[in-house]
Amino acid sequence: MCGIVGYTGTQRASQVLLEGLKTLEYRGYDSAGLAVLHQGKITVEKVSGRIANLCEKTHDGLSVEGCTGIGHTRWATHGAPTDVNAHPHLSNDGRFAVVHNGIIENYAALREELRAKGYTFRSETDTEVVVHLIEMYYQGDLKKAVIKTVARLEGSYALGIVCTDHPNTLFAVKEASPLILGIGAGENFFASDVTALIAHTKNAVYLDDGELAELTGEEVRIYDCTGREIQKPVSRITWGMEAAEKGGYEHFMLKEIMEQPAAVKAALSPRLKDDEIVLDDFELSGEYLSRVNKILITACGSAYYAGCAGRYAIEKLCRIPTEAVLASELRYCDPIVDEHTLLIVLSQSGETADTIAAMKECKRRGARTLAIVNVVGSTIAKLADNTLYTWAGPEIAVATTKGYTTQVAVLYLFALYTARKLGRLDGEEWTGYLREMRMMPRKLQETLDLSHPAERIAKKYRDARSLFFIGRNTDYAVAQEGALKMKEISYLHAEAYAAGELKHGTIALIVEGQPVIAVCCCDELSEKTMNNIIEVKTRGAKVAAIAKPGNRAILSQADDVLFIADTPSVFSPLLSVVPLQLLAYYTAKENGRDIDKPRNLAKSVTVE
Ligand code: M6R
């Protein structure tokens, strides 16, 4: 969702900002803008639609002079995606400009108060109250005015601010929305994520909630919410530009699907040491784990489906009751959670608003929290008692692929680690599972190689009105993720059903030619699912099955079969999701969809 960038230095700010905004496009947006300080004035340019429109309007930045400025991509929440509602927003006196990522929850009351004091509002946004508050509180000291302003705000915000009285200075504030400072030589930056920084610097400072930064080309000063200066460590960004580029693939999504063997290797290898699993810089003791009587996994979207897949492994191996709950539900369901509950929080971005809220609610009730997160330094990573990074590298496509598989892989590690600590796994069984984990990257590659028929099968389904995905247990978990992938990038209606539920209603929808994708990788249940395949085929369905190589019988039942590499059923979601990702990808491509940036979707859902 909204992306912000700030630059101060010696280059033409508008060009740096436009380049930065382009790297944030994947977050999802529907308008864009920038504000640049020059000779005591602020020039604001903003447009609805794509950044390309902003480039056109500013002649690729050449028509905007000045070396200090802020930029924004807006994903509309309050007010339609129009030029007027686009950020930056200007104060009435024209001295201040603000960009904002997040939501000001009490904006209506603040708007009334400011209107009563004579301030004029030009937009319908919640953000505009911020810039008028700054103007109201400003008495020559911008830092003070910003501190007074944020004290009035409820909600989430990463703010970038410029003021004509401070010609070479940027201000930035963070509260529950991401904001990272980039430290350069003679120039400094801020951005919503590191992809906008890496072309310029690998040195980053991760702001914490409540902190304020003041940047000039020469120095960066950071303050706490009272205005006291504080020191923060500079972190090194470990990946380079090529990680944020397409590298010859037509879409980021395809690149990221193909990167999965390497991404899963990065997630697993450092934690597989000799005959043991190590969890980065922390340990969960057997004594602690034996006191855990419930594991809750919470997340949204695909991360939730990763939790659904991982849940089976945890219950099977650890015998601890484990449940996956949607964060948007958990936060409001008055959950039965206490100090004997371990909450596992899954998030690629680490910034998903519902997930953060559910996490805070469970923490408040005494749960210990373990986050499995991709983005280093993100809000969820910081909030958690312990964090395991998935090390998937930047994921640019809105539809997650390697984000999902690395979450599943880390959940398997957690399941094995916990079972071992509880004394439930040893001997040949333990070493066999460890061996399996070590072979996963290779098996993912094998599965990618086996999945080439997905492109041909997608041609058959491109005109489908609806697709059903079925499976049992772990296969059902994967079916849910497969249906979501299909929906979000191909825009075809797709729904997942537990195969055993077909007879309880859904089978009424099966008519001649109805596409059914049957996931059939769970050895213990594959005969049952094959019976379901026969049932839908009898009623005219066209079936594409995902199966293990040993299941030759399926060849005579399904119309098409996509085989995966062999693996124990409990780990099969890590592999069986791959052909489903490719099926969704090629179906979307057949239909000419905007695969990396599907309509209405944002990469990081930072609002409820
Ligand atoms: O960043 P997160 O993992 O917390 O994001 C959760 C969901 O918003 C995300 O998985 C979403 O469903 C994706 N678009 C799925 O491809």
Coordinates of C-alpha atoms and ligand atoms in Angstrom, one line a residue:
M1 CA 0.0 0.0 0.0
C2 CA 1.1 3.6 -0.1
G3 CA 4.8 4.1 -0.6
I4 CA 6.8 7.1 0.4
V5 CA 10.3 8.3 -0.6
G6 CA 12.4 11.3 0.5
Y7 CA 15.6 12.7 -0.8
T8 CA 18.0 15.4 0.2
G9 CA 21.5 15.9 -1.4
T10 CA 23.0 17.3 -4.5
Q11 CA 21.1 15.5 -7.3
R12 CA 17.8 16.7 -8.9
A13 CA 15.4 15.4 -6.2
S14 CA 12.5 14.8 -8.6
Q15 CA 14.5 12.3 -10.6
V16 CA 15.6 10.4 -7.5
L17 CA 12.0 10.4 -6.2
L18 CA 10.5 9.2 -9.5
E19 CA 13.1 6.3 -9.6
G20 CA 12.3 5.5 -6.0
L21 CA 8.6 5.5 -6.6
K22 CA 8.9 3.1 -9.5
T23 CA 10.6 0.6 -7.2
L24 CA 7.6 0.9 -4.8
E25 CA 5.0 0.4 -7.5
Y26 CA 4.6 -3.3 -6.6
R27 CA 3.1 -2.2 -3.2
G28 CA 0.0 -1.2 -5.1
Y29 CA -1.2 2.4 -5.8
D30 CA -3.6 4.4 -7.8
S31 CA -2.1 7.9 -7.9
A32 CA 1.3 9.4 -7.4
G33 CA 3.0 12.7 -6.6
L34 CA 6.0 14.6 -5.4
A35 CA 6.9 17.9 -3.7
V36 CA 10.3 19.5 -4.1
L37 CA 11.8 22.5 -2.3
H38 CA 13.5 25.2 -4.4
Q39 CA 14.3 28.8 -3.7
G40 CA 12.0 29.1 -0.8
K41 CA 9.0 27.5 -2.6
I42 CA 7.5 24.0 -2.8
T43 CA 6.6 22.7 -6.2
V44 CA 3.9 19.9 -6.0
E45 CA 3.1 17.7 -9.0
K46 CA 0.5 14.9 -8.6
V47 CA -1.6 12.7 -10.9
S48 CA -4.1 9.9 -10.7
G49 CA -3.0 6.6 -12.3
R50 CA 0.4 5.3 -13.0
I51 CA 3.9 6.8 -12.2
A52 CA 4.4 7.0 -16.0
N53 CA 1.8 9.8 -15.9
L54 CA 3.8 11.7 -13.3
C55 CA 7.0 11.2 -15.4
E56 CA 5.1 12.6 -18.4
K57 CA 3.8 15.6 -16.5
T58 CA 7.2 16.5 -15.1
H59 CA 9.2 15.6 -18.2
D60 CA 10.9 12.8 -16.3
G61 CA 11.5 15.2 -13.4
L62 CA 13.3 17.7 -15.6
S63 CA 10.7 20.4 -15.1
V64 CA 11.0 20.3 -11.3
E65 CA 14.1 22.0 -9.8
G66 CA 15.5 21.4 -6.4
C67 CA 17.6 18.9 -4.4
T68 CA 15.3 18.1 -1.5
G69 CA 11.8 16.5 -1.8
I70 CA 9.3 13.9 -0.9
G71 CA 7.3 11.5 -3.2
H72 CA 4.3 9.2 -2.7
T73 CA 2.3 6.5 -4.3
R74 CA -1.2 6.4 -2.9
W75 CA -3.6 3.5 -2.5
A76 CA -6.9 5.2 -2.0
T77 CA -8.7 4.7 1.3
H78 CA -10.3 8.1 2.2
G79 CA -11.4 9.7 -1.0
A80 CA -11.3 8.5 -4.6
P81 CA -8.0 8.1 -6.5
T82 CA -8.0 11.6 -8.0
D83 CA -5.3 14.2 -8.6
V84 CA -6.6 16.3 -5.7
N85 CA -6.6 13.4 -3.3
A86 CA -3.1 12.3 -4.4
H87 CA -0.2 13.2 -2.0
P88 CA 1.7 15.4 -1.2
H89 CA -0.7 17.7 0.6
L90 CA 0.1 21.4 1.1
S91 CA -0.6 23.5 4.1
N92 CA -2.9 26.6 3.5
D93 CA 0.1 28.9 3.7
G94 CA 2.1 26.8 1.2
R95 CA 5.0 26.4 3.6
F96 CA 4.6 22.7 4.4
A97 CA 4.1 19.6 2.3
V98 CA 3.3 16.1 3.7
V99 CA 3.2 12.5 2.4
H100 CA 1.6 9.8 4.5
N101 CA 1.4 6.0 4.5
G102 CA -1.2 4.7 7.0
I103 CA -4.6 5.9 8.3
I104 CA -5.4 8.7 10.7
E105 CA -8.3 7.2 12.6
N106 CA -9.4 10.4 14.3
Y107 CA -9.2 12.6 11.2
A108 CA -12.9 13.5 11.2
A109 CA -12.7 15.1 14.6
L110 CA -9.5 16.9 13.8
R111 CA -10.9 18.1 10.5
E112 CA -13.9 19.7 12.3
E113 CA -11.5 21.3 14.8
L114 CA -9.3 22.7 12.1
R115 CA -12.2 23.9 10.0
A116 CA -13.5 25.8 13.0
K117 CA -10.1 27.5 13.2
G118 CA -10.3 28.6 9.6
Y119 CA -8.3 26.0 7.8
T120 CA -9.5 25.1 4.3
F121 CA -9.5 21.5 3.1
R122 CA -8.9 20.8 -0.5
S123 CA -9.0 17.0 -0.5
E124 CA -11.2 14.2 1.0
T125 CA -8.1 12.5 2.6
D126 CA -7.5 11.7 6.2
T127 CA -3.9 12.9 5.6
E128 CA -4.7 16.6 5.0
V129 CA -5.3 17.1 8.8
V130 CA -1.6 16.4 9.4
V131 CA -0.3 19.3 7.3
H132 CA -2.8 21.8 8.8
L133 CA -1.9 20.7 12.3
I134 CA 1.8 21.2 11.5
E135 CA 1.0 24.7 10.2
M136 CA -1.1 25.4 13.3
Y137 CA 1.6 24.3 15.8
Y138 CA 4.6 25.8 13.9
Q139 CA 6.3 28.7 15.6
G140 CA 9.7 28.5 13.9
D141 CA 10.7 25.1 15.3
L142 CA 9.5 22.3 12.9
K143 CA 10.6 19.5 15.2
K144 CA 8.4 20.8 18.0
A145 CA 5.5 21.3 15.6
V146 CA 5.8 17.8 14.3
I147 CA 6.0 16.4 17.9
K148 CA 2.9 18.3 18.9
T149 CA 1.1 17.2 15.7
V150 CA 1.8 13.5 16.1
A151 CA 0.7 13.6 19.7
R152 CA -2.8 14.5 18.3
L153 CA -2.9 11.6 15.8
E154 CA -4.5 8.2 16.4
G155 CA -3.8 5.4 13.9
S156 CA -0.8 4.5 11.8
Y157 CA 1.5 6.8 9.9
A158 CA 4.8 7.1 8.2
L159 CA 5.1 10.7 7.4
G160 CA 7.5 12.6 5.2
I161 CA 7.5 16.4 5.7
V162 CA 9.3 19.4 4.0
C163 CA 9.1 23.0 5.0
T164 CA 10.2 26.2 3.1
D165 CA 11.9 27.5 6.2
H166 CA 14.3 24.4 6.2
P167 CA 15.4 24.4 2.5
N168 CA 17.7 21.3 2.7
T169 CA 15.9 19.3 5.3
L170 CA 13.5 16.4 5.4
F171 CA 11.5 15.3 8.4
A172 CA 10.2 11.8 8.8
V173 CA 8.1 10.2 11.6
K174 CA 7.0 6.6 12.1
E175 CA 4.1 5.0 13.9
A176 CA 2.9 1.5 12.9
S177 CA 3.8 2.0 9.3
P178 CA 7.2 1.1 7.8
L179 CA 9.9 3.7 7.3
I180 CA 13.6 3.2 6.7
L181 CA 16.4 5.8 6.4
G182 CA 19.1 5.4 3.8
I183 CA 22.4 6.8 4.7
G184 CA 24.5 8.0 1.7
A185 CA 27.6 10.1 1.2
G186 CA 26.5 13.8 0.9
E187 CA 22.9 12.7 0.5
N188 CA 20.3 10.9 2.6
F189 CA 17.0 9.2 1.9
F190 CA 14.0 7.7 3.5
A191 CA 11.6 5.1 2.0
S192 CA 8.8 2.7 2.9
D193 CA 11.1 -0.2 2.0
V194 CA 14.7 -0.9 1.1
T195 CA 14.0 -1.5 -2.6
A196 CA 13.8 2.2 -3.1
L197 CA 17.2 2.7 -1.4
I198 CA 19.5 0.0 -2.8
A199 CA 20.3 1.9 -6.0
H200 CA 21.9 4.6 -3.8
T201 CA 23.1 3.0 -0.6
K202 CA 23.4 -0.2 1.4
N203 CA 23.4 1.5 4.8
A204 CA 20.0 1.7 6.4
V205 CA 18.5 2.8 9.8
Y206 CA 15.3 1.1 10.8
L207 CA 13.1 3.6 12.6
D208 CA 11.0 2.4 15.5
D209 CA 7.5 3.5 16.3
G210 CA 7.4 7.0 17.9
E211 CA 10.7 8.1 16.4
L212 CA 11.4 11.2 14.3
A213 CA 14.2 11.8 11.9
E214 CA 15.7 15.0 10.6
L215 CA 17.8 14.5 7.5
T216 CA 20.1 16.9 5.6
G217 CA 22.6 15.9 2.9
E218 CA 25.3 15.9 5.6
E219 CA 23.7 14.4 8.6
V220 CA 20.9 12.4 10.0
R221 CA 19.5 13.0 13.5
I222 CA 17.0 10.8 15.2
Y223 CA 14.8 11.7 18.1
D224 CA 12.4 9.9 20.4
C225 CA 8.8 11.1 20.7
T226 CA 9.8 13.7 23.4
G227 CA 12.4 15.3 21.0
R228 CA 15.4 13.8 22.9
E229 CA 18.2 12.9 20.4
I230 CA 18.9 9.1 20.3
Q231 CA 21.5 7.0 18.6
K232 CA 20.5 4.1 16.3
P233 CA 22.6 1.4 14.7
V234 CA 23.2 1.5 10.9
S235 CA 22.4 -1.9 9.3
R236 CA 23.8 -3.3 6.1
I237 CA 21.4 -4.2 3.4
T238 CA 22.6 -7.6 2.2
W239 CA 21.1 -7.9 -1.2
G240 CA 21.7 -5.9 -4.4
M241 CA 19.9 -4.3 -7.3
E242 CA 19.6 -7.6 -9.3
A243 CA 17.4 -9.0 -6.6
A244 CA 14.9 -6.3 -7.3
E245 CA 15.0 -6.6 -11.1
K246 CA 13.3 -9.1 -13.4
G247 CA 16.6 -10.8 -14.5
G248 CA 15.3 -11.8 -18.0
Y249 CA 11.9 -13.1 -16.8
E250 CA 8.7 -11.6 -18.3
H251 CA 7.2 -11.0 -14.9
F252 CA 8.5 -10.8 -11.3
M253 CA 6.0 -13.5 -10.4
L254 CA 7.6 -16.0 -12.7
K255 CA 11.1 -15.0 -11.5
E256 CA 10.0 -15.5 -7.9
I257 CA 8.4 -18.9 -8.7
M258 CA 11.7 -20.0 -10.2
E259 CA 13.7 -18.6 -7.3
Q260 CA 11.9 -20.9 -4.8
P261 CA 14.6 -23.6 -4.7
A262 CA 17.2 -21.0 -3.8
A263 CA 14.8 -19.1 -1.4
V264 CA 13.9 -22.3 0.5
K265 CA 17.6 -23.2 0.7
A266 CA 18.3 -19.8 2.2
A267 CA 15.6 -20.4 4.8
L268 CA 16.5 -23.9 5.7
S269 CA 20.3 -24.4 5.3
P270 CA 21.6 -22.1 8.0
R271 CA 19.3 -23.7 10.5
L272 CA 20.2 -27.3 9.6
K273 CA 23.4 -28.0 11.6
D274 CA 24.8 -31.5 11.6
D275 CA 22.2 -33.6 13.4
E276 CA 20.3 -30.7 14.9
I277 CA 18.1 -27.7 14.0
V278 CA 19.1 -24.3 15.4
L279 CA 16.8 -21.4 15.6
D280 CA 19.0 -18.3 14.9
D281 CA 19.8 -16.5 18.1
F282 CA 17.3 -18.0 20.4
E283 CA 16.2 -21.4 21.8
L284 CA 12.8 -22.7 22.9
S285 CA 13.5 -25.1 25.7
G286 CA 11.9 -28.5 26.1
E287 CA 10.7 -27.3 29.5
Y288 CA 9.0 -24.3 28.0
L289 CA 7.5 -26.2 25.0
S290 CA 6.1 -28.9 27.4
R291 CA 4.1 -26.1 29.1
V292 CA 2.6 -25.0 25.7
N293 CA -0.9 -26.4 25.5
K294 CA -2.0 -24.7 22.3
I295 CA -0.3 -23.3 19.3
L296 CA -2.2 -20.6 17.3
I297 CA -1.0 -19.6 13.9
T298 CA -2.3 -16.3 12.7
A299 CA -1.9 -14.4 9.4
C300 CA -3.8 -13.1 6.3
G301 CA -4.3 -14.3 2.8
S302 CA -1.6 -16.7 1.5
A303 CA 0.3 -16.5 4.8
Y304 CA -2.8 -17.8 6.5
Y305 CA -2.9 -20.7 4.0
A306 CA 0.8 -21.3 4.7
G307 CA -0.3 -21.6 8.3
C308 CA -3.0 -24.1 7.4
A309 CA -0.4 -26.3 5.7
G310 CA 2.1 -26.0 8.5
R311 CA -0.5 -26.8 11.1
Y312 CA -0.7 -30.4 10.0
A313 CA 3.0 -30.9 10.4
I314 CA 3.0 -29.3 13.9
E315 CA 0.1 -31.4 15.1
K316 CA 1.4 -34.6 13.5
L317 CA 5.0 -34.3 14.8
C318 CA 4.5 -32.5 18.1
R319 CA 1.0 -33.6 19.2
I320 CA 0.2 -30.1 20.4
P321 CA -3.3 -28.8 19.5
T322 CA -2.7 -26.3 16.7
E323 CA -5.1 -24.0 14.9
A324 CA -4.7 -21.6 12.1
V325 CA -6.9 -18.5 12.5
L326 CA -7.3 -15.6 10.1
A327 CA -5.9 -12.5 11.8
S328 CA -8.9 -10.4 10.8
E329 CA -11.1 -12.8 12.8
L330 CA -8.7 -13.5 15.7
R331 CA -8.4 -9.8 16.6
Y332 CA -12.1 -9.6 17.3
C333 CA -13.0 -13.0 18.6
D334 CA -12.2 -12.6 22.3
P335 CA -9.6 -15.4 21.9
I336 CA -8.9 -17.9 24.6
V337 CA -5.2 -17.3 24.9
D338 CA -2.9 -17.3 27.9
E339 CA 0.7 -17.8 28.8
H340 CA 0.4 -21.5 27.7
T341 CA -0.4 -20.4 24.2
L342 CA 2.4 -20.0 21.6
L343 CA 1.3 -17.6 18.9
I344 CA 3.0 -18.1 15.5
V345 CA 2.6 -15.0 13.3
L346 CA 3.3 -15.4 9.6
S347 CA 3.8 -12.4 7.3
Q348 CA 5.9 -11.8 4.3
S349 CA 5.9 -8.0 4.6
G350 CA 5.8 -7.9 8.4
E351 CA 3.4 -4.9 8.1
T352 CA -0.1 -6.4 7.6
A353 CA -2.4 -4.3 9.8
D354 CA -4.8 -7.2 10.8
T355 CA -1.9 -9.5 11.6
I356 CA -0.3 -6.8 13.8
A357 CA -3.6 -6.2 15.6
A358 CA -4.2 -9.9 16.3
M359 CA -0.7 -10.3 17.5
K360 CA -1.0 -7.4 19.9
E361 CA -4.3 -8.8 21.2
C362 CA -2.8 -12.2 21.9
K363 CA 0.3 -10.7 23.5
R364 CA -1.9 -8.6 25.8
R365 CA -3.5 -11.9 26.9
G366 CA -0.2 -13.4 27.8
A367 CA 0.8 -15.5 24.7
R368 CA 4.4 -15.8 23.7
T369 CA 4.9 -14.7 20.1
L370 CA 7.1 -16.2 17.4
A371 CA 7.1 -14.3 14.1
I372 CA 8.0 -15.9 10.7
V373 CA 8.7 -12.9 8.6
N374 CA 10.5 -12.0 5.4
V375 CA 11.2 -8.2 5.7
V376 CA 14.0 -7.5 8.1
G377 CA 13.2 -4.9 10.7
S378 CA 9.5 -4.9 9.9
T379 CA 6.9 -4.1 12.6
I380 CA 5.9 -7.7 13.2
A381 CA 9.5 -8.8 13.5
K382 CA 10.1 -6.1 16.1
L383 CA 6.9 -6.8 18.0
A384 CA 7.5 -10.5 18.4
D385 CA 9.2 -12.2 21.3
N386 CA 11.2 -14.2 18.8
T387 CA 11.6 -13.9 15.1
L388 CA 12.6 -16.4 12.4
Y389 CA 13.3 -14.6 9.1
T390 CA 12.4 -16.5 5.9
W391 CA 15.3 -15.0 4.0
A392 CA 13.4 -15.2 0.7
G393 CA 14.8 -11.9 -0.6
P394 CA 12.6 -9.2 -1.9
E395 CA 9.3 -10.3 -3.2
I396 CA 8.0 -7.8 -5.8
A397 CA 5.0 -9.5 -7.4
V398 CA 1.8 -8.7 -5.5
A399 CA 0.9 -12.4 -5.6
T400 CA 3.2 -14.2 -3.1
T401 CA 5.0 -17.4 -4.2
K402 CA 8.4 -17.7 -2.6
G403 CA 7.0 -15.8 0.4
Y404 CA 4.5 -18.7 0.9
T405 CA 6.9 -21.5 0.3
T406 CA 9.6 -20.1 2.7
Q407 CA 6.9 -19.7 5.4
V408 CA 5.9 -23.3 5.0
A409 CA 9.5 -24.4 5.1
V410 CA 10.2 -22.5 8.3
L411 CA 7.0 -23.9 9.8
Y412 CA 8.3 -27.5 9.1
L413 CA 11.6 -26.6 10.7
F414 CA 9.7 -25.3 13.8
A415 CA 7.6 -28.5 13.9
L416 CA 10.7 -30.8 13.7
Y417 CA 12.6 -28.6 16.2
T418 CA 9.7 -28.7 18.7
A419 CA 9.0 -32.4 18.3
R420 CA 12.7 -33.1 18.9
K421 CA 12.8 -30.9 22.0
L422 CA 9.7 -32.7 23.3
G423 CA 11.4 -36.0 22.8
R424 CA 9.0 -37.1 20.1
L425 CA 11.5 -37.7 17.3
D426 CA 14.7 -39.6 17.4
G427 CA 16.7 -42.3 15.6
E428 CA 16.1 -43.0 12.0
E429 CA 12.8 -41.1 11.9
W430 CA 14.6 -37.9 13.0
T431 CA 17.5 -38.3 10.6
G432 CA 15.1 -39.2 7.8
Y433 CA 13.2 -36.0 8.3
L434 CA 16.3 -33.9 8.5
R435 CA 17.5 -35.5 5.3
E436 CA 14.2 -34.7 3.7
M437 CA 14.5 -31.0 4.7
R438 CA 18.0 -30.9 3.2
M439 CA 16.7 -32.3 -0.1
M440 CA 13.8 -29.8 -0.3
P441 CA 15.5 -27.2 -2.5
R442 CA 16.5 -30.0 -5.0
K443 CA 13.0 -31.4 -4.9
L444 CA 11.5 -28.0 -5.6
Q445 CA 13.7 -27.7 -8.6
E446 CA 12.6 -31.2 -9.8
T447 CA 8.9 -30.1 -9.3
L448 CA 9.5 -26.9 -11.3
D449 CA 10.9 -29.1 -14.1
L450 CA 7.9 -31.4 -13.9
S451 CA 5.4 -28.6 -14.0
H452 CA 5.9 -27.5 -17.6
P453 CA 2.4 -28.9 -18.7
A454 CA 0.9 -26.1 -16.6
E455 CA 1.3 -23.8 -19.6
R456 CA -0.6 -26.1 -21.9
I457 CA -3.3 -26.8 -19.3
A458 CA -3.8 -23.1 -18.7
K459 CA -4.8 -22.7 -22.3
K460 CA -7.7 -25.1 -21.7
Y461 CA -8.9 -23.2 -18.7
R462 CA -8.5 -19.6 -19.8
D463 CA -12.2 -19.1 -20.6
A464 CA -13.5 -21.0 -17.5
R465 CA -16.2 -19.1 -15.6
S466 CA -15.1 -20.8 -12.4
L467 CA -12.6 -23.3 -11.2
F468 CA -12.9 -25.7 -8.2
F469 CA -9.8 -26.8 -6.2
I470 CA -10.3 -29.9 -4.1
G471 CA -8.1 -31.9 -1.7
R472 CA -8.0 -33.4 1.8
N473 CA -5.9 -32.5 4.8
T474 CA -2.6 -31.0 3.6
D475 CA -3.9 -31.2 0.1
Y476 CA -6.9 -29.1 1.1
A477 CA -4.6 -26.4 2.6
V478 CA -2.7 -26.3 -0.7
A479 CA -6.0 -26.2 -2.7
Q480 CA -6.9 -23.0 -0.8
E481 CA -3.7 -21.3 -1.8
G482 CA -4.0 -22.5 -5.4
A483 CA -7.6 -21.0 -5.6
L484 CA -6.4 -17.7 -4.1
K485 CA -3.5 -17.5 -6.6
M486 CA -5.9 -18.2 -9.5
K487 CA -8.4 -15.6 -8.3
E488 CA -6.0 -12.8 -7.6
I489 CA -4.0 -12.8 -10.9
S490 CA -6.3 -14.4 -13.5
Y491 CA -9.5 -12.8 -12.1
L492 CA -11.3 -16.1 -12.7
H493 CA -13.6 -17.2 -10.0
A494 CA -11.9 -20.1 -8.1
E495 CA -12.9 -21.8 -4.9
A496 CA -11.3 -24.5 -2.8
Y497 CA -13.4 -27.2 -1.2
A498 CA -12.4 -30.0 1.2
A499 CA -12.9 -33.0 -1.2
G500 CA -15.0 -34.8 1.4
E501 CA -17.5 -31.9 1.5
L502 CA -18.4 -32.1 -2.2
K503 CA -21.3 -34.4 -1.5
H504 CA -22.6 -32.0 1.1
G505 CA -23.6 -29.4 -1.5
T506 CA -20.9 -28.3 -3.9
I507 CA -21.3 -31.2 -6.2
A508 CA -24.6 -29.6 -7.4
L509 CA -22.4 -27.1 -9.2
I510 CA -20.6 -29.7 -11.3
V511 CA -21.8 -29.6 -14.9
E512 CA -20.3 -30.6 -18.2
G513 CA -16.9 -29.0 -18.7
Q514 CA -16.5 -27.6 -15.1
P515 CA -12.7 -27.5 -14.4
V516 CA -11.7 -29.2 -11.2
I517 CA -8.1 -29.1 -9.9
A518 CA -7.6 -32.0 -7.6
V519 CA -4.6 -32.1 -5.3
C520 CA -3.9 -35.7 -4.5
C521 CA -0.5 -35.8 -2.8
C522 CA -1.5 -37.1 0.6
D523 CA -0.7 -40.9 0.4
E524 CA -3.1 -41.9 3.2
L525 CA -6.0 -40.2 1.5
S526 CA -5.2 -40.3 -2.2
E527 CA -7.7 -43.2 -2.8
K528 CA -10.5 -41.1 -1.2
T529 CA -9.6 -38.1 -3.4
M530 CA -9.4 -40.3 -6.4
N531 CA -13.0 -41.4 -5.7
N532 CA -14.0 -37.7 -5.6
I533 CA -12.3 -37.3 -9.0
I534 CA -14.4 -40.2 -10.4
E535 CA -17.5 -38.6 -8.9
V536 CA -16.9 -35.2 -10.6
K537 CA -15.8 -36.8 -13.8
T538 CA -19.0 -38.8 -14.0
R539 CA -20.8 -35.5 -13.9
G540 CA -18.8 -34.0 -16.8
A541 CA -16.0 -32.2 -15.0
K542 CA -12.6 -31.8 -16.6
V543 CA -10.0 -32.7 -14.0
A544 CA -6.3 -31.7 -13.7
A545 CA -4.7 -33.5 -10.8
I546 CA -1.5 -32.8 -8.8
A547 CA 0.0 -36.1 -7.8
K548 CA 3.1 -37.9 -6.6
P549 CA 5.2 -39.9 -9.1
G550 CA 4.1 -43.3 -7.6
N551 CA 0.5 -42.6 -8.3
R552 CA 0.2 -44.0 -11.8
A553 CA -3.5 -44.9 -11.4
I554 CA -4.4 -41.2 -11.5
L555 CA -3.3 -41.1 -15.1
S556 CA -6.3 -43.1 -16.2
Q557 CA -8.7 -40.9 -14.1
A558 CA -7.7 -37.3 -14.5
D559 CA -7.7 -35.5 -17.9
D560 CA -4.3 -34.0 -17.0
V561 CA -1.7 -34.8 -14.3
L562 CA 1.0 -32.5 -12.9
F563 CA 3.5 -34.6 -11.0
I564 CA 5.6 -33.3 -8.1
A565 CA 8.8 -34.8 -6.6
D566 CA 8.3 -37.5 -4.1
T567 CA 8.2 -36.5 -0.4
P568 CA 6.3 -37.6 2.8
S569 CA 2.7 -36.4 2.7
V570 CA 3.2 -34.1 5.7
F571 CA 5.7 -32.0 3.7
S572 CA 4.0 -32.2 0.3
P573 CA 2.4 -28.7 0.3
L574 CA 5.9 -27.2 -0.1
L575 CA 6.0 -29.0 -3.5
S576 CA 2.4 -29.3 -4.6
V577 CA 1.8 -25.6 -4.5
V578 CA 4.4 -25.1 -7.3
P579 CA 2.2 -26.4 -10.2
L580 CA -0.7 -24.5 -8.9
Q581 CA 1.3 -21.2 -8.9
L582 CA 2.3 -21.9 -12.5
L583 CA -1.2 -22.8 -13.5
A584 CA -2.5 -19.5 -12.1
Y585 CA 0.4 -17.6 -13.7
Y586 CA -0.1 -19.1 -17.2
T587 CA -3.9 -18.7 -17.0
A588 CA -3.5 -15.0 -16.1
K589 CA -1.0 -14.6 -19.0
E590 CA -3.4 -16.3 -21.4
N591 CA -6.0 -13.7 -20.3
G592 CA -3.5 -10.7 -20.7
R593 CA -3.7 -9.8 -17.0
D594 CA -1.4 -7.3 -15.2
I595 CA 0.2 -10.3 -13.5
D596 CA 2.6 -8.4 -11.1
K597 CA 0.2 -5.7 -10.2
P598 CA -3.3 -7.2 -10.2
R599 CA -6.2 -4.8 -10.0
N600 CA -7.3 -3.5 -6.6
L601 CA -4.6 -5.4 -4.7
A602 CA -1.6 -4.1 -2.7
K603 CA 1.5 -5.9 -1.8
S604 CA 1.5 -4.8 1.8
V605 CA -2.0 -4.4 3.4
T606 CA -1.2 -1.8 6.0
V607 CA -4.8 -0.8 6.7
E608 CA -7.6 -2.9 8.1
Ligands
M6R1 O1 2.7 -9.6 3.9 P1 1.8 -10.6 4.5 O2 2.4 -12.0 4.3 O3 1.3 -10.4 5.9 O4 0.5 -10.5 3.5 C1 -0.6 -11.3 3.7 C2 -1.6 -11.2 2.6 O5 -2.0 -9.9 2.3 C3 -0.9 -11.8 1.3 O6 -0.5 -13.1 1.5 C4 -1.9 -11.7 0.1 O7 -3.0 -12.6 0.3 C5 -1.2 -12.0 -1.2 N1 -1.7 -11.1 -2.2 C6 -1.4 -13.4 -1.7 O8 -0.7 -13.6 -2.9

